[in-house]
XYZ file of C-alpha atoms in Angstrom:
235
model
C 17.142 35.061 4.115
C 13.341 35.188 3.925
C 13.413 34.455 0.189
C 15.932 31.660 0.632
C 13.814 29.986 3.311
C 10.716 30.182 1.127
C 12.527 28.730 -1.883
C 14.124 25.867 0.059
C 10.867 24.901 1.780
C 9.011 25.059 -1.557
C 11.686 22.898 -3.180
C 11.386 20.414 -0.306
C 7.633 19.953 -0.643
C 7.866 19.662 -4.427
C 10.569 16.988 -4.157
C 8.278 15.011 -1.844
C 4.897 15.613 -3.473
C 5.731 15.278 -7.174
C 7.621 11.936 -7.435
C 4.435 9.951 -6.805
C 2.366 11.459 -9.639
C 5.393 11.564 -11.960
C 5.957 7.841 -11.417
C 2.249 7.099 -11.643
C 2.010 8.659 -15.101
C 5.212 7.071 -16.372
C 7.332 10.231 -16.414
C 9.780 9.103 -13.727
C 11.210 5.686 -12.900
C 10.797 4.306 -9.379
C 14.486 4.652 -8.423
C 14.733 8.372 -9.272
C 11.343 8.927 -7.625
C 12.594 7.546 -4.313
C 15.830 9.516 -4.707
C 13.776 12.695 -5.084
C 11.913 11.837 -1.882
C 15.202 11.471 -0.048
C 16.443 14.835 -1.275
C 13.090 16.320 -0.318
C 13.770 15.271 3.262
C 17.243 16.848 3.116
C 15.773 20.076 1.723
C 13.083 20.073 4.405
C 15.699 19.701 7.147
C 17.721 22.513 5.567
C 14.628 24.740 5.504
C 13.924 24.047 9.171
C 17.552 24.868 10.023
C 17.289 28.169 8.145
C 14.047 28.977 9.949
C 15.760 28.322 13.266
C 18.595 30.682 12.277
C 16.006 33.333 11.424
C 14.295 32.922 14.776
C 17.568 33.235 16.683
C 19.489 35.902 14.772
C 17.025 37.756 12.522
C 13.963 37.889 14.713
C 13.315 41.612 14.174
C 12.950 41.215 10.413
C 10.802 38.077 10.441
C 7.557 37.839 8.509
C 5.678 35.460 10.790
C 3.177 34.454 8.110
C 5.948 33.535 5.669
C 7.873 31.665 8.364
C 4.727 29.775 9.346
C 3.992 28.674 5.791
C 7.614 27.691 5.198
C 7.708 25.734 8.447
C 4.537 23.802 7.546
C 5.899 22.915 4.109
C 9.224 21.818 5.567
C 7.618 19.741 8.329
C 5.388 17.950 5.831
C 8.351 17.365 3.502
C 10.294 15.754 6.332
C 7.412 14.089 8.154
C 5.727 12.244 5.291
C 8.753 10.236 4.081
C 9.884 9.666 7.669
C 6.469 8.237 8.559
C 6.778 5.885 5.584
C 10.202 4.793 6.825
C 8.783 4.229 10.293
C 5.973 2.102 8.856
C 8.479 0.113 6.811
C 10.438 -0.702 9.975
C 7.297 -1.813 11.825
C 6.228 -4.445 9.262
C 8.128 -7.297 7.585
C 9.735 -6.549 4.185
C 7.296 -8.742 2.258
C 4.718 -8.046 -0.445
C 2.740 -11.296 -0.874
C 0.088 -11.885 1.801
C -2.376 -14.778 1.947
C -4.889 -16.188 4.412
C -3.787 -19.663 3.300
C -0.022 -20.081 3.559
C -0.006 -23.778 2.719
C -2.019 -23.566 -0.487
C -2.264 -19.854 -1.409
C -4.958 -18.918 -3.961
C -3.493 -18.715 -7.458
C -3.960 -15.910 -9.935
C -5.502 -16.876 -13.258
C -6.721 -13.949 -15.355
C -4.285 -11.580 -13.659
C -1.263 -13.614 -14.747
C -1.225 -11.871 -18.134
C -1.518 -8.448 -16.482
C 1.582 -9.142 -14.381
C 3.705 -10.344 -17.303
C 6.105 -7.391 -17.017
C 5.869 -6.935 -13.249
C 9.159 -7.128 -11.298
C 7.505 -9.350 -8.680
C 6.603 -12.747 -10.208
C 3.056 -14.095 -10.009
C 4.134 -17.213 -8.090
C 3.797 -17.240 -4.314
C 6.853 -15.770 -2.592
C 7.633 -18.903 -0.564
C 8.130 -20.225 2.961
C 10.357 -17.378 4.169
C 7.574 -14.938 3.359
C 5.039 -17.233 5.017
C 7.153 -17.372 8.168
C 7.367 -13.589 8.393
C 3.645 -13.256 7.782
C 2.783 -15.712 10.567
C 4.778 -13.583 12.988
C 3.437 -10.223 11.813
C -0.166 -11.042 10.910
C -1.224 -14.194 12.819
C -4.889 -13.171 12.533
C -4.908 -13.555 8.744
C -6.285 -17.062 8.347
C -8.955 -18.803 6.282
C -12.374 -17.310 7.007
C -15.369 -19.592 7.661
C -19.003 -18.719 6.977
C -22.331 -20.490 7.523
C -23.646 -19.002 4.254
C -23.473 -21.068 1.082
C -20.777 -20.402 -1.521
C -23.111 -18.486 -3.822
C -24.071 -16.031 -1.104
C -20.449 -15.638 -0.057
C -19.329 -15.160 -3.673
C -21.931 -12.433 -4.241
C -20.922 -10.691 -1.001
C -17.224 -10.814 -1.944
C -17.835 -9.477 -5.440
C -20.067 -6.686 -4.126
C -17.473 -5.794 -1.485
C -14.723 -5.518 -4.094
C -16.907 -3.133 -6.086
C -17.718 -1.148 -2.932
C -14.003 -0.761 -2.200
C -13.446 0.671 -5.679
C -11.080 -2.019 -6.915
C -10.940 -2.975 -10.573
C -12.731 -6.301 -11.048
C -10.701 -8.470 -13.429
C -12.373 -11.869 -13.172
C -15.422 -13.293 -11.395
C -15.951 -17.006 -12.036
C -18.664 -18.346 -9.774
C -18.263 -21.900 -11.073
C -14.658 -21.921 -9.825
C -15.354 -19.771 -6.774
C -12.666 -17.370 -7.965
C -12.598 -13.560 -8.010
C -9.638 -11.452 -9.124
C -9.197 -7.703 -8.830
C -6.586 -4.956 -8.915
C -6.263 -2.106 -6.436
C -4.285 0.987 -7.470
C -2.765 3.102 -4.701
C -3.415 6.803 -4.790
C -0.064 8.581 -4.500
C 2.337 6.457 -6.558
C -0.304 4.474 -8.437
C 1.178 1.117 -7.418
C -0.940 -1.783 -8.680
C -1.548 -4.610 -6.218
C -3.485 -7.700 -7.251
C -6.042 -9.631 -5.225
C -7.446 -13.115 -5.685
C -10.368 -14.471 -3.661
C -11.030 -18.211 -3.458
C -14.316 -19.630 -2.136
C -14.795 -23.306 -1.321
C -17.134 -25.472 0.732
C -17.123 -28.699 2.707
C -20.906 -28.936 2.508
C -21.442 -27.562 6.002
C -19.401 -24.338 5.868
C -18.012 -22.047 3.204
C -14.333 -21.154 3.257
C -12.921 -17.847 2.050
C -9.243 -17.229 1.281
C -7.732 -13.981 0.060
C -4.310 -13.261 -1.347
C -2.961 -9.780 -2.095
C 0.368 -9.256 -3.891
C 2.237 -6.163 -5.018
C 3.572 -5.943 -8.558
C 6.634 -3.900 -7.563
C 8.691 -3.328 -4.438
C 10.250 -5.450 -1.718
C 8.156 -4.171 1.193
C 4.490 -3.235 0.861
C 4.510 -1.122 4.071
C 1.743 -3.370 5.370
C -0.641 -2.396 2.570
C -1.523 -5.921 1.419
C -2.462 -7.033 4.929
C -4.541 -3.879 5.367
C -6.269 -4.620 2.064
C -7.193 -8.155 3.122
C -8.534 -6.846 6.426
C -10.611 -4.258 4.558
C -12.120 -6.875 2.269
C -12.931 -9.249 5.134
C -14.585 -6.418 7.058
C -16.589 -5.407 3.989
C -17.774 -8.988 3.429
C -18.656 -9.481 7.088
C -20.744 -6.308 7.052
C -23.044 -7.876 4.460
C -24.119 -10.748 6.724
């Protein structure tokens, strides 16, 4: 039983931990990767059930260190995907977030990079805008007393500070484009920053859009918040 518990818990953590890197490096497609995650949860639950059987019926022969390690692996294997599912239920199933929902900033240089992306470069539309207004009402156009050049420099520096890949920085157009790659699965999400002025104030809009997936688990909104906070810290 001890060996079986160890093997099942090890299988569970591998099924959860490996799909991300395997997808990231092009070894596994996204569908099979998510299937592996699901089976990792099943294996983790099975390992926890076997541990419970050990604790009830085979207590005298238990190796507490081995049981502890197996339990940790199984809990992580179950907990990580379940936390992702919980996050998915708490945010709208959208992947295109913008501070301007009437006239979202448009990608320019990034268009070519998204040529093969499942999610098209065009804005997702009014249904997405409606869900965003309900979920993220605070994400609106940002206003600054600084001139556009100062704001542009702060935005570009903030993107570099955040470690995103700078794709395009056109000060004459007030346009900055960048790509952020997530750590575990290596998902690429694209960001465009638009800076304009009325002569008295400078206006900053940010749009963040995932290349794949229906729901972004709130990542694009978090990314916009992070960039706004980084910019604000420079003034």
